XYZ file of C-alpha atoms in Angstrom:
776
model
C -0.258 19.808 20.043
C -2.275 19.590 23.232
C -1.569 16.181 24.821
C -3.573 16.615 28.032
C -6.429 14.194 28.513
C -4.903 11.539 26.193
C -4.324 8.036 27.076
C -0.727 6.937 27.492
C -0.507 5.172 24.110
C -2.014 8.192 22.336
C 0.522 10.456 23.863
C 3.433 8.257 23.154
C 2.368 7.509 19.537
C 1.443 11.074 18.580
C 4.862 12.290 19.957
C 6.562 9.628 17.869
C 4.666 10.467 14.717
C 5.484 14.261 15.076
C 9.148 13.173 14.900
C 8.889 10.726 12.053
C 6.258 12.200 9.745
C 8.425 15.086 8.351
C 10.506 12.409 6.587
C 7.342 11.522 4.524
C 6.854 15.059 3.196
C 8.544 15.926 -0.170
C 9.979 19.325 -0.928
C 9.338 19.660 -4.633
C 10.719 23.275 -5.194
C 12.565 25.826 -3.183
C 14.037 29.340 -3.498
C 15.546 29.768 -0.063
C 12.614 31.540 1.521
C 11.993 28.804 4.097
C 12.468 27.804 6.890
C 11.268 30.747 8.677
C 13.372 32.255 11.506
C 10.351 32.493 13.852
C 6.556 32.628 13.994
C 5.041 35.632 12.291
C 1.959 37.011 10.657
C 0.992 34.482 7.956
C -1.850 34.596 5.401
C -3.226 31.113 4.790
C -5.680 30.205 1.895
C -7.005 27.109 0.208
C -9.415 24.387 1.091
C -6.811 22.528 3.049
C -6.052 25.385 5.497
C -9.015 24.857 7.783
C -10.435 21.562 6.248
C -7.039 19.839 6.362
C -7.212 16.131 5.259
C -5.594 13.657 7.644
C -6.212 10.753 5.107
C -8.557 9.189 2.557
C -11.966 7.694 3.094
C -13.231 4.154 3.464
C -11.328 1.348 5.161
C -8.144 3.585 5.149
C -9.845 6.040 7.579
C -9.120 5.946 11.389
C -11.305 7.097 14.221
C -8.770 9.334 15.848
C -9.652 11.396 18.941
C -8.764 14.491 16.998
C -6.290 15.732 14.396
C -4.501 19.025 14.033
C -5.366 21.169 10.954
C -2.954 23.553 9.264
C -4.659 26.591 10.765
C -4.558 24.996 14.335
C -0.887 23.913 13.927
C 0.179 27.342 13.144
C -1.669 29.117 15.905
C -0.423 26.545 18.444
C 3.136 27.599 17.598
C 2.585 31.353 17.833
C 1.763 32.259 14.185
C -0.994 34.891 13.710
C -3.253 33.863 10.851
C -4.296 37.034 9.113
C -6.664 35.558 6.586
C -9.605 34.758 8.834
C -12.131 36.593 6.674
C -11.180 34.447 3.628
C -11.317 31.256 5.689
C -14.769 32.182 7.059
C -16.010 33.060 3.669
C -14.822 29.765 2.207
C -16.343 27.801 5.060
C -19.726 29.487 4.423
C -19.854 29.047 0.688
C -17.345 26.310 -0.217
C -15.954 28.633 -2.880
C -13.158 31.157 -3.085
C -14.890 33.165 -5.809
C -15.360 36.793 -4.676
C -13.076 36.427 -1.666
C -10.256 38.882 -1.410
C -6.710 37.698 -0.717
C -6.251 40.399 1.951
C -4.333 38.706 4.656
C -1.755 40.893 6.193
C 2.064 40.240 6.316
C 4.630 39.241 3.809
C 4.314 35.441 4.236
C 1.563 33.228 2.816
C 0.561 29.713 2.302
C -1.938 28.213 -0.105
C -2.982 24.647 1.030
C -4.369 22.698 -1.877
C -6.410 19.672 -0.787
C -7.599 16.561 -2.653
C -9.209 13.462 -1.293
C -10.051 10.076 -2.579
C -11.313 6.777 -1.135
C -12.412 3.256 -1.311
C -15.179 2.548 -3.805
C -14.590 5.367 -6.199
C -11.894 6.532 -8.605
C -10.443 9.953 -9.222
C -11.244 11.882 -12.432
C -9.041 13.806 -14.804
C -11.099 17.050 -14.317
C -10.664 20.445 -12.591
C -11.115 20.046 -8.908
C -9.542 16.579 -8.916
C -6.447 15.672 -10.975
C -6.477 19.199 -12.525
C -6.581 22.510 -10.793
C -9.674 24.773 -10.985
C -9.641 28.210 -12.504
C -10.115 29.610 -9.050
C -7.137 27.550 -7.632
C -4.857 28.733 -10.367
C -6.003 32.351 -10.071
C -5.471 32.425 -6.300
C -2.111 30.492 -6.241
C -0.607 32.765 -8.820
C -2.056 35.933 -7.166
C -0.470 34.823 -3.813
C 2.865 34.373 -5.663
C 2.771 38.010 -6.824
C 1.339 39.501 -3.592
C 3.583 37.954 -0.904
C 7.355 38.064 -0.636
C 7.469 34.606 0.865
C 4.927 32.225 -0.463
C 4.643 28.410 -0.374
C 2.169 26.147 -2.128
C 1.356 23.317 0.278
C -0.080 20.124 -1.228
C -2.425 18.269 1.261
C -3.310 15.765 -1.440
C -3.971 12.009 -1.828
C -1.790 11.626 -4.933
C -0.491 13.412 -7.977
C -2.046 16.603 -9.283
C -1.315 18.347 -12.576
C 0.590 21.460 -11.387
C 1.646 22.601 -14.837
C -0.346 25.958 -14.597
C 1.440 26.959 -11.381
C 4.888 25.547 -11.893
C 6.366 29.058 -11.647
C 5.661 29.128 -7.972
C 9.040 29.285 -6.177
C 8.382 27.049 -3.147
C 6.213 23.861 -3.321
C 5.835 21.280 -0.586
C 4.103 17.982 -0.823
C 2.894 17.786 2.703
C 0.701 14.791 1.729
C -1.803 13.435 4.422
C 0.020 12.703 7.578
C -2.649 11.518 9.911
C -3.390 13.124 13.214
C -0.297 15.249 13.223
C -0.649 16.754 9.774
C -0.949 20.388 10.784
C 1.698 20.265 13.437
C 4.194 18.630 11.106
C 3.733 21.474 8.575
C 4.495 23.989 11.225
C 7.556 22.168 12.342
C 8.752 22.081 8.722
C 8.076 25.882 8.259
C 10.124 26.680 11.224
C 12.973 24.362 10.392
C 12.341 22.248 13.540
C 11.822 19.281 11.185
C 13.375 18.507 7.907
C 11.376 17.309 4.805
C 13.332 14.397 3.316
C 10.788 12.296 1.314
C 11.094 11.258 -2.291
C 8.213 10.652 -4.751
C 7.130 7.021 -5.102
C 5.098 7.913 -8.217
C 5.758 10.066 -11.248
C 3.872 13.311 -11.496
C 2.788 14.314 -14.994
C 0.534 16.658 -16.929
C -3.003 15.517 -17.564
C -2.329 14.984 -21.281
C 0.667 12.836 -20.464
C -1.007 10.174 -18.322
C -0.552 6.651 -19.892
C -3.648 5.697 -21.661
C -2.466 2.683 -23.618
C -4.441 0.327 -21.337
C -7.936 0.586 -20.046
C -8.760 2.266 -16.798
C -12.050 2.578 -14.919
C -13.958 0.694 -17.605
C -16.713 -1.793 -16.884
C -16.289 -5.577 -17.357
C -12.893 -6.016 -18.961
C -9.866 -3.820 -18.052
C -7.039 -4.573 -20.365
C -3.490 -3.880 -19.002
C -2.104 -3.400 -22.576
C 0.885 -1.356 -21.421
C 2.386 -4.580 -19.862
C 5.441 -3.903 -17.805
C 5.619 -0.259 -18.793
C 4.113 1.184 -15.770
C 4.886 4.619 -14.207
C 8.479 5.825 -14.970
C 9.037 2.753 -17.120
C 6.332 4.054 -19.560
C 7.317 7.688 -19.438
C 10.999 6.775 -20.155
C 9.903 4.600 -23.136
C 7.435 7.135 -24.545
C 9.902 10.111 -24.151
C 7.653 12.053 -21.761
C 9.200 14.684 -19.566
C 7.358 14.612 -16.245
C 6.586 17.502 -13.964
C 8.504 15.618 -11.200
C 10.100 12.331 -11.856
C 9.932 9.146 -9.792
C 12.209 9.304 -6.696
C 12.430 13.123 -6.816
C 12.658 15.182 -3.736
C 14.741 18.128 -2.371
C 15.758 19.287 1.067
C 16.348 22.639 2.733
C 20.017 21.836 2.311
C 21.938 20.701 -0.728
C 23.811 17.502 -1.328
C 26.600 16.514 -3.575
C 27.464 12.922 -4.519
C 31.110 11.822 -4.860
C 32.790 9.153 -6.990
C 30.773 5.993 -7.118
C 32.373 2.647 -6.417
C 30.809 -0.559 -7.735
C 31.886 -4.155 -6.926
C 30.511 -7.498 -7.781
C 31.134 -10.388 -5.429
C 29.374 -13.749 -5.526
C 26.486 -12.448 -7.629
C 25.973 -9.538 -5.320
C 26.320 -5.984 -6.756
C 27.400 -3.319 -4.235
C 27.293 0.317 -5.066
C 28.983 2.831 -2.593
C 28.297 6.543 -2.963
C 29.761 9.281 -0.803
C 27.045 11.856 0.060
C 28.215 15.347 1.286
C 25.904 17.995 2.850
C 27.093 21.088 1.075
C 24.336 23.338 2.355
C 23.399 25.438 5.521
C 20.843 23.060 7.118
C 20.824 19.521 8.333
C 19.231 16.866 6.109
C 18.903 13.437 4.714
C 19.449 12.106 1.199
C 18.352 9.008 -0.552
C 20.706 7.461 -3.036
C 18.958 5.371 -5.732
C 20.569 2.777 -8.018
C 18.949 1.937 -11.412
C 19.900 -0.758 -13.905
C 19.329 -0.726 -17.621
C 19.188 -4.334 -18.823
C 19.963 -5.445 -22.444
C 17.369 -6.153 -24.990
C 17.282 -9.752 -26.170
C 14.361 -12.104 -26.359
C 12.649 -9.702 -23.940
C 12.243 -5.980 -24.440
C 13.283 -4.065 -21.375
C 12.542 -0.711 -19.758
C 15.288 1.882 -20.223
C 16.006 1.597 -16.489
C 14.440 -0.017 -13.384
C 15.085 0.692 -9.683
C 17.369 -1.988 -8.253
C 17.983 -0.650 -4.685
C 18.218 2.433 -2.565
C 19.599 3.707 0.766
C 18.911 6.712 2.893
C 21.571 8.483 4.835
C 21.419 9.457 8.440
C 20.663 13.076 9.369
C 23.803 14.886 8.142
C 24.846 18.221 9.548
C 26.272 20.957 7.222
C 29.676 19.799 6.040
C 29.165 16.280 7.091
C 29.452 13.288 4.805
C 28.345 9.684 4.748
C 28.991 6.760 2.412
C 25.666 5.375 1.227
C 25.716 1.606 0.434
C 23.255 -0.027 -1.886
C 23.457 -3.771 -2.660
C 21.350 -6.192 -4.651
C 21.714 -9.599 -6.245
C 22.067 -9.816 -9.913
C 19.067 -12.212 -9.927
C 16.904 -9.220 -8.974
C 17.481 -7.939 -12.559
C 15.944 -11.031 -14.260
C 12.977 -10.582 -16.648
C 10.178 -13.055 -17.133
C 9.959 -15.069 -20.396
C 6.380 -16.379 -20.930
C 7.477 -18.899 -23.644
C 9.709 -20.805 -21.329
C 8.017 -19.860 -17.989
C 11.408 -18.744 -16.775
C 13.038 -15.742 -15.206
C 16.010 -14.968 -17.401
C 19.193 -12.914 -17.150
C 19.865 -12.416 -20.796
C 23.381 -11.934 -22.132
C 24.722 -8.506 -22.692
C 25.726 -5.323 -20.707
C 23.748 -4.381 -17.522
C 24.388 -0.691 -17.057
C 24.447 0.533 -13.416
C 23.300 4.106 -12.666
C 23.388 5.970 -9.395
C 21.687 9.292 -8.430
C 19.086 11.048 -6.442
C 15.974 10.276 -8.676
C 15.046 8.459 -11.797
C 15.869 11.428 -14.006
C 19.091 12.452 -12.327
C 21.520 9.521 -12.447
C 24.992 8.958 -13.721
C 26.465 5.748 -15.265
C 28.563 4.096 -12.589
C 29.487 0.716 -14.053
C 28.711 -1.911 -16.608
C 28.230 -5.597 -15.748
C 28.872 -7.937 -18.663
C 26.970 -11.277 -18.747
C 28.572 -13.557 -21.492
C 25.644 -15.931 -21.879
C 21.997 -16.095 -20.994
C 21.128 -17.549 -17.554
C 17.915 -19.219 -16.351
C 17.442 -17.915 -12.825
C 14.261 -19.845 -12.038
C 11.705 -21.960 -13.869
C 8.120 -21.728 -12.671
C 4.606 -22.906 -13.375
C 2.174 -20.875 -15.565
C -0.277 -18.806 -13.469
C -2.959 -16.284 -14.010
C -4.385 -17.298 -17.374
C -3.971 -15.267 -20.512
C -5.378 -11.892 -21.744
C -6.971 -11.437 -25.148
C -4.168 -9.079 -26.369
C -0.448 -8.827 -26.753
C 1.369 -6.307 -24.501
C 2.512 -2.949 -26.002
C 6.127 -2.933 -26.866
C 8.153 0.317 -27.464
C 10.791 0.645 -30.087
C 14.136 -0.548 -29.076
C 16.157 2.547 -27.857
C 19.580 3.446 -29.214
C 22.207 2.630 -26.615
C 25.380 4.703 -26.808
C 28.699 2.901 -26.215
C 29.961 2.746 -22.615
C 32.821 5.262 -22.060
C 36.206 3.613 -21.540
C 36.574 5.221 -18.076
C 33.450 3.496 -16.702
C 34.400 0.363 -14.681
C 33.461 -3.031 -16.286
C 32.650 -6.015 -14.351
C 31.878 -9.547 -15.461
C 29.222 -11.931 -14.153
C 29.601 -15.480 -15.343
C 26.785 -16.971 -13.159
C 29.121 -19.644 -11.652
C 27.621 -18.844 -8.314
C 24.052 -19.083 -9.578
C 22.741 -22.283 -7.921
C 19.514 -23.919 -8.937
C 16.917 -22.595 -6.620
C 15.297 -25.656 -4.988
C 11.526 -25.718 -4.964
C 10.221 -24.979 -1.399
C 8.730 -27.806 0.561
C 5.126 -28.094 0.040
C 3.092 -26.293 2.600
C 0.975 -29.112 3.838
C -1.152 -28.885 7.017
C 0.219 -30.553 10.121
C -0.847 -34.065 11.175
C -2.387 -32.600 14.305
C -4.422 -30.089 12.255
C -5.595 -32.809 9.812
C -6.543 -35.074 12.676
C -8.482 -32.190 14.438
C -10.254 -31.370 11.037
C -11.356 -34.966 10.547
C -13.187 -34.897 13.881
C -15.281 -31.804 12.915
C -18.740 -32.115 11.462
C -19.225 -30.919 7.908
C -21.234 -28.043 9.367
C -18.364 -27.013 11.571
C -15.910 -27.282 8.682
C -17.788 -24.953 6.425
C -18.294 -22.481 9.352
C -14.567 -22.605 9.982
C -13.849 -21.798 6.374
C -15.696 -18.435 6.486
C -15.979 -15.535 8.821
C -18.170 -15.276 11.886
C -21.690 -13.907 11.218
C -25.084 -13.908 12.818
C -27.458 -16.765 11.602
C -30.272 -14.254 11.223
C -28.188 -11.689 9.283
C -29.548 -10.718 5.897
C -26.569 -8.682 4.750
C -23.191 -7.662 6.227
C -21.531 -4.255 5.699
C -18.477 -3.882 3.513
C -16.483 -1.801 6.008
C -16.119 -2.225 9.701
C -19.424 -3.950 10.760
C -18.863 -7.706 10.891
C -16.997 -7.951 14.223
C -18.378 -9.331 17.482
C -15.562 -9.148 20.057
C -14.142 -5.656 19.280
C -16.399 -2.738 18.322
C -15.899 -1.525 14.874
C -13.602 -4.429 13.952
C -13.966 -5.480 10.331
C -14.668 -9.109 11.240
C -13.355 -12.264 12.853
C -13.163 -16.007 12.323
C -15.551 -18.615 13.597
C -15.106 -18.787 17.364
C -17.434 -21.534 18.614
C -14.745 -24.220 18.923
C -13.106 -24.351 22.360
C -9.615 -24.939 21.151
C -9.659 -22.463 18.178
C -10.450 -18.949 19.420
C -11.569 -16.438 16.836
C -9.043 -14.153 15.167
C -10.246 -10.556 15.372
C -9.505 -8.359 12.296
C -9.397 -4.579 11.960
C -9.078 -2.494 8.892
C -6.069 -0.415 7.849
C -3.717 0.853 6.483
C -3.572 4.392 7.937
C -3.700 2.968 11.511
C -6.282 0.730 13.270
C -9.860 1.316 12.186
C -12.123 0.719 15.174
C -15.252 2.284 16.615
C -15.251 4.630 19.546
C -15.774 2.213 22.352
C -14.301 -1.068 23.309
C -17.238 -3.366 24.147
C -16.889 -6.491 26.339
C -19.215 -9.518 25.975
C -20.445 -10.799 29.326
C -21.674 -14.233 30.329
C -21.025 -15.864 27.013
C -19.392 -19.360 27.137
C -16.931 -20.002 24.376
C -16.609 -23.687 24.948
C -19.105 -25.653 22.961
C -19.358 -29.330 22.162
C -19.807 -30.622 18.591
C -23.569 -30.575 17.655
C -25.398 -33.723 18.309
C -26.735 -35.640 15.312
C -29.586 -33.683 13.803
C -32.905 -35.154 12.600
C -32.963 -35.660 8.842
C -35.886 -33.228 8.544
C -33.845 -30.353 10.026
C -33.350 -27.599 7.363
C -29.920 -26.074 6.559
C -31.061 -22.798 8.155
C -32.048 -24.597 11.399
C -28.744 -26.439 11.347
C -26.907 -23.204 10.940
C -28.792 -21.470 13.841
C -27.985 -24.453 16.164
C -24.380 -24.457 15.065
C -23.829 -20.782 15.761
C -26.154 -20.768 18.850
C -26.629 -16.998 19.325
C -26.737 -15.972 22.914
C -27.839 -12.950 24.697
C -25.046 -10.425 25.088
C -24.591 -7.539 27.436
C -22.343 -4.678 26.067
C -20.650 -2.326 28.509
C -18.424 0.544 27.327
C -15.188 0.116 29.323
C -12.729 2.369 27.680
C -12.231 4.802 24.940
C -11.089 3.147 21.769
C -9.353 5.955 19.858
C -6.541 4.856 17.555
C -3.694 6.741 16.178
C -4.154 8.045 12.479
C -0.729 7.497 10.893
C 0.389 8.886 7.446
C -1.293 7.396 4.469
C 0.473 4.467 2.679
C 1.977 6.563 -0.108
C 3.385 9.106 2.350
C 4.910 6.322 4.460
C 6.641 4.891 1.360
C 7.867 8.376 0.464
C 10.177 8.173 3.562
C 12.357 5.575 1.719
C 13.318 4.553 5.318
C 12.802 0.929 6.515
C 13.642 1.720 10.069
C 10.977 4.424 10.183
C 8.507 2.071 8.631
C 9.186 -0.598 11.155
C 8.660 1.932 14.018
C 5.297 2.918 12.601
C 4.404 -0.713 12.142
C 5.268 -1.422 15.770
C 3.069 1.472 16.896
C 0.053 -0.175 15.084
C 1.019 -3.573 16.617
C 0.975 -2.067 20.050
C -2.529 -0.631 19.539
C -3.614 -4.067 18.227
C -2.495 -5.707 21.457
C -4.111 -2.937 23.538
C -7.555 -3.361 21.819
C -7.512 -7.134 21.356
C -6.997 -7.278 17.559
C -5.176 -10.184 16.087
C -4.921 -9.419 12.382
C -4.526 -5.977 10.731
C -6.049 -5.847 7.270
C -2.899 -4.140 5.884
C -0.451 -3.235 4.441
C -1.871 -2.578 1.128
C 0.644 -2.698 -1.732
C -1.154 -2.593 -5.037
C 0.748 -0.801 -7.821
C -0.025 2.836 -8.765
C -0.933 1.697 -12.310
C -2.824 4.904 -13.006
C -2.656 8.123 -10.900
C -6.406 8.155 -10.943
C -7.070 4.856 -8.915
C -9.178 6.050 -5.917
C -7.276 3.886 -3.466
C -3.773 4.827 -4.488
C -3.377 6.756 -1.178
C -3.472 3.417 0.632
C -0.922 1.961 -1.780
C 2.758 2.607 -1.759
C 4.177 3.184 -5.245
C 4.256 2.576 -8.977
C 7.428 0.598 -8.499
C 7.106 -2.991 -7.120
C 10.515 -2.931 -5.393
C 9.517 0.128 -3.282
C 6.109 -1.433 -2.613
C 7.544 -4.748 -1.519
C 10.303 -3.348 0.652
C 7.993 -0.921 2.246
C 5.358 -3.648 3.027
C 8.026 -5.823 4.408
C 9.308 -3.161 6.844
C 5.773 -2.381 8.013
C 5.083 -6.051 8.447
C 8.178 -6.578 10.558
C 7.189 -3.747 12.740
C 3.610 -4.935 13.377
C 4.617 -8.636 13.895
C 7.399 -7.684 16.320
C 4.562 -7.411 18.811
C 3.837 -10.900 20.068
C 0.627 -12.409 18.722
C -0.108 -9.744 16.157
C -0.099 -10.295 12.401
C -0.670 -8.417 9.170
C -2.809 -9.228 6.089
C -1.010 -7.966 2.971
C -3.654 -7.039 0.347
C -5.132 -6.954 -2.296
C -3.730 -10.021 -4.101
C -3.731 -9.131 -7.034
C -4.146 -6.673 -9.965
C -6.588 -4.453 -7.924
C -5.839 -1.281 -9.807
C -9.135 0.477 -9.997
C -12.234 0.984 -7.800
C -14.822 1.350 -10.569
C -16.923 -1.935 -10.603
C -14.310 -3.382 -8.299
C -16.381 -6.530 -7.310
C -16.766 -7.660 -10.845
C -13.983 -6.039 -12.882
C -11.917 -8.395 -14.890
C -8.253 -7.406 -15.015
C -6.694 -8.834 -18.198
C -2.959 -9.060 -17.577
C -0.091 -10.956 -19.256
C 1.854 -13.236 -17.102
C 5.026 -11.242 -17.720
C 3.369 -8.034 -16.397
C 1.796 -10.000 -13.543
C 5.115 -11.399 -12.367
C 7.402 -8.448 -12.976
C 5.030 -5.719 -11.816
C 1.965 -6.796 -9.906
C 2.834 -9.650 -7.779
C 6.572 -8.851 -7.308
C 6.015 -6.667 -4.263
C 3.994 -9.405 -2.723
C 6.798 -11.916 -3.268
C 9.348 -9.497 -1.715
C 7.198 -8.899 1.353
C 6.453 -12.594 1.788
C 10.049 -13.784 1.413
C 11.532 -10.956 3.656
C 8.832 -10.596 6.326
C 6.578 -13.692 6.394
C 3.285 -11.924 6.827
C 0.646 -13.821 8.780
C -2.028 -13.586 6.125
C -2.759 -12.524 2.546
C -6.050 -11.076 1.294
C -7.195 -11.796 -2.298
C -8.776 -8.984 -4.248
C -12.357 -8.525 -5.420
C -11.503 -8.428 -9.145
C -11.122 -11.240 -11.585
C -7.836 -12.058 -13.201
C -8.154 -13.144 -16.851
C -11.717 -14.333 -16.391
C -11.594 -15.905 -12.938
C -11.859 -14.230 -9.482
C -8.525 -14.113 -7.735
C -10.018 -15.819 -4.624
C -11.126 -18.740 -6.816
C -7.785 -19.186 -8.429
C -5.957 -22.127 -6.952
C -3.004 -21.315 -9.268
C -2.472 -18.257 -7.299
C -3.174 -19.564 -3.730
C -2.071 -23.210 -3.908
C 0.354 -22.858 -6.884
C 2.087 -19.621 -6.399
C 1.812 -18.711 -2.621
C 2.153 -22.269 -1.366
C 4.297 -24.304 -3.869
C 6.392 -21.709 -5.596
C 6.920 -19.233 -2.644
C 6.636 -21.892 0.089
C 4.414 -19.636 2.297
C 2.166 -21.172 4.973
C 0.063 -18.290 6.236
C -3.715 -17.708 6.177
C -5.358 -16.716 2.865
C -8.752 -14.785 2.973
C -11.021 -13.162 0.590
C -11.802 -9.397 0.660
C -15.215 -8.577 2.277
C -17.689 -10.139 -0.223
C -21.147 -8.651 0.272
C -24.211 -9.853 -1.502
C -25.968 -7.134 -3.508
C -22.999 -4.721 -3.488
C -21.666 -5.384 -6.985
C -24.372 -3.975 -9.221
C -24.849 -5.226 -12.676
C -22.173 -6.309 -15.209
C -20.962 -9.111 -17.304
C -19.282 -11.048 -14.454
C -20.641 -12.358 -11.147
C -19.143 -11.815 -7.702
C -16.943 -14.336 -6.000
C -18.607 -17.464 -4.648
C -17.888 -18.868 -1.120
C -17.665 -22.583 -2.371
C -15.288 -21.803 -5.108
C -13.141 -19.532 -2.880
C -12.887 -22.152 -0.104
C -12.000 -24.830 -2.704
C -9.088 -22.615 -3.859
C -7.715 -22.309 -0.317
C -9.394 -19.113 0.894
C -11.156 -18.209 4.127
C -14.405 -16.586 2.820
C -15.024 -13.228 4.567
C -17.235 -12.169 6.229
C -19.748 -14.768 5.172
C -23.489 -14.911 5.508
C -26.275 -17.479 5.920
C -26.663 -17.702 2.151
C -22.896 -18.251 1.705
C -22.870 -20.947 4.430
C -25.736 -22.795 2.843
C -24.279 -22.593 -0.673
C -20.905 -23.926 0.459
C -22.526 -26.681 2.668
C -24.540 -27.861 -0.409
C -21.475 -27.802 -2.531
C -19.737 -30.076 -0.081
C -22.586 -32.459 0.062
C -22.682 -32.554 -3.743
C -18.913 -32.892 -4.063
C -18.564 -30.133 -6.675
C -15.791 -28.045 -5.022
C -13.685 -28.490 -8.222
C -13.125 -32.182 -7.274
C -11.772 -31.232 -3.953
C -13.099 -31.918 -0.526
C -13.190 -29.067 1.936
C -11.558 -31.005 4.774
C -8.024 -30.257 3.737
C -8.751 -26.629 3.195
C -10.293 -26.384 6.662
C -7.336 -28.208 8.067
C -5.071 -25.602 6.631
C -7.078 -22.811 8.070
C -6.924 -24.568 11.460
C -3.093 -24.881 11.245
C -2.826 -21.198 10.373
C -5.162 -20.211 13.075
C -3.217 -22.151 15.768
C 0.032 -20.487 14.726
C -1.513 -17.017 15.165
C -2.979 -17.559 18.594
C -2.054 -14.704 20.957
C 0.076 -15.606 24.003
C -2.657 -14.893 26.501
C -4.869 -17.490 24.958
C -4.806 -21.187 25.897
C-alpha cells in the first residue's frame, strides 16, 4: 500500500490494521493450493475484484482517504492480473453475461461481493442471500478451468453457498476496511495467516429459522425464544453449511487431553494445542456446556468461554486455558423472576467449533440454586415461546471426569447501590431555568431548523459529527459525538468556529407574552460563525463489526479500539456511537455487519474489549447500542419487538450486561423500536430499573437519532422527547418541536408523574464525568 502523503496517524493505523486484519478472515475450505510461493499471473473475476467493498452503508461507513481493492492489492505486490477484459466488461455493463473467462495462467480468484446497510434489510433472493445463476456458472467454470482456484467472499454476512460447495478453496475475506485488498494479497502469499472463526452459523436458504417474524410491519414476534442461531439449528436437527465457531488455517492443529477443574465455583478447562502442519497459525479453543432440562428447557449446548493461542510455529504447542463461573450457566425463570442453576448434570464440551467438540467433564449439581432474583422488565408478548422436544441424553461414559458443585460458595449477590446523581449535580440543576433543563436533556440543534438528518448532520463543532449535547452553559461543555462502528465517521474537513463565546449567563426573566419559540431562540442565541478548513479529516476504516468479532482475540480488539480512541482525540470527538452489539437473530438483518454475533457471550466480550481500547485514551468514551432488541431495519422507527423476558435476558440484553460489567462504557444508546408495546427509550424499567438499579451503572443514556417525518406510516408512533426524558434518556438530536413539546410537558407536570429536574441532574453528572482533560 502506498503510504506517501498520509498523515502520521493514517500511516500508523493503516500499518497496524494490515498486521491485525488477517486474523478476522476465516478460511472455510482448503485443498493445499494456497498460500502461493510468489506473485504470478492471476485471473480475477467477480464483482468484488475491482468494486471491492470495505464495509457497509449508513452510519457504519467511514470517510477514508482511500482503500485498496483486490485488483490494486494484487498488482501492488507484483501479480499480473490477466482478466482485464472481463473486468472492463463487467464495469461497463454491470453483468458477467457474455463475458469470457479467458484470463491467462493457472491461478484464479472469484471475488463474490455482497453489501447491506442501515435502513434496509437483506432479502432471501438471488443476488443477495442466494447466488445468481451467473455467479454459480462462473464460479464452477473457474473451478474446472484453473489448477489453483479460490472463491473469495467479500461479503457483509452469510450467503447460501450450497450450489458451489464443491469448490476446493474458500476464504471469507469479509470487509476489512481500508486494507481489504492488501490483506487478501498478504494471505495469498502466506505473509499473513487467516485465523478467524465464524460468529454466526451459515445455512442454506431453506434452513433459515422462520419460527418468528422478521421484517414484518408493526409487530415482530420473537417466537423462537432463546433458540437463536446455533441454539435453534441444534434443536431443529439442521446440518449447517458451516457451523458457529468454524474456521480453518493453512496449517493443521490437534488437541490433546482436556483437563477440567472446579474451584470455588470457577470451571477451568485446559486444552493442549499442537501445530501439526507446515505453516504457522493460531487456533481458538471453544468450550460449550449442555445444561440439564428441568423447569426450564435448555439448548443442547451453549458457548461458555473461549481462548485463542499465540502464533504457533510448526511443531510448537501451547496449553489453552478457558475459565468461567458456574453462574454463567444459569437460565432465567420468568415465574420466579430468578436466574436458576437447576439440579442435574452440566456436560462440559471442548473443541474448535460448535459442531466439533468432545465431552470433557460432567459437573453434578445436587440441588437447584437461585443465583439472582431480579425485577420484571420489558413487558410481555402475546404468545408463548417455541419449545423443542426434550432431546435424548446418552449416559456419561465412566471415563469422563465427574465434578460436584454444591453452591456453598454461591453468595447472595448484593443489589448495587442506587445510581443517584451527586449533590453537586442536583444543586447545579436546581439553579437552572426550566428552559435550560429541557435544552440540557436533548441534543444541540439550531432554533430555526425544521428537520435534522438521521446520519451525520447534527454536529456543530466537528464537521460530519453525528451530533452533540447542549453547549451554552459555561461549566458544561458539549459532548461531541461521531458515528461508528467501522471507525470514526466524520466529514472531509475539520472546521473551527471563530469568535463564538461559550460562556453565557442564565436568561433573564422573560415577559409573559414571549412565545415558546421566542424563548427557545433566546436560549440558544445563534451567532454568526466563520468556518475555516484547517486540516484533512480522513479517518481509518477498520474491519466491520462481524469481522472484528471473528478474530476471537480480545487483545486485538483492544488495539483496534485504541486506534479509534486516538482518532477521536485528534479530531475532538468525545463519544463514539459504537460498539453495536445487537444479536444476529436473522442472517437477513441489514445491519448485521455492524453487529458481532448470534451469540451473546461473543457479542458482550467483543464489545467489552473494544470499549476498553477506546476508553484507554483519556477523555474518550463509547456508546454501546442499540439497547435493545433492534433486530431488523424494516420500519425500524415504529417496529414493535415482542419478546419474552427469558429471551430478553438470556439472549438480547446479556451482551450489554457483560460489556457494562466488564468495561463500564461511558454511554448507552437505546433503540428505535418498541419493546412489547413501549419504545425502549420510554421504558424506565430498562433505564432506571435494569441499567441503574440492577446493574448499578451510572453512565449517560441517550436515544438513537429520532427524526420527525422519517418513520412513515404504521400502527405505532415514533418515540417522544418528553416520555424519553422522563425515562432517563438524553433525547437526540432534538428539534424545536421536540423542545416545545417537552417544555410544555414539564409545565403541565405530565412526565409520568416525574419532574425533569432529577433527570437533568443525572445528565449533568454524567457529562461532568466525561469532560476531556483539556477542558476546564
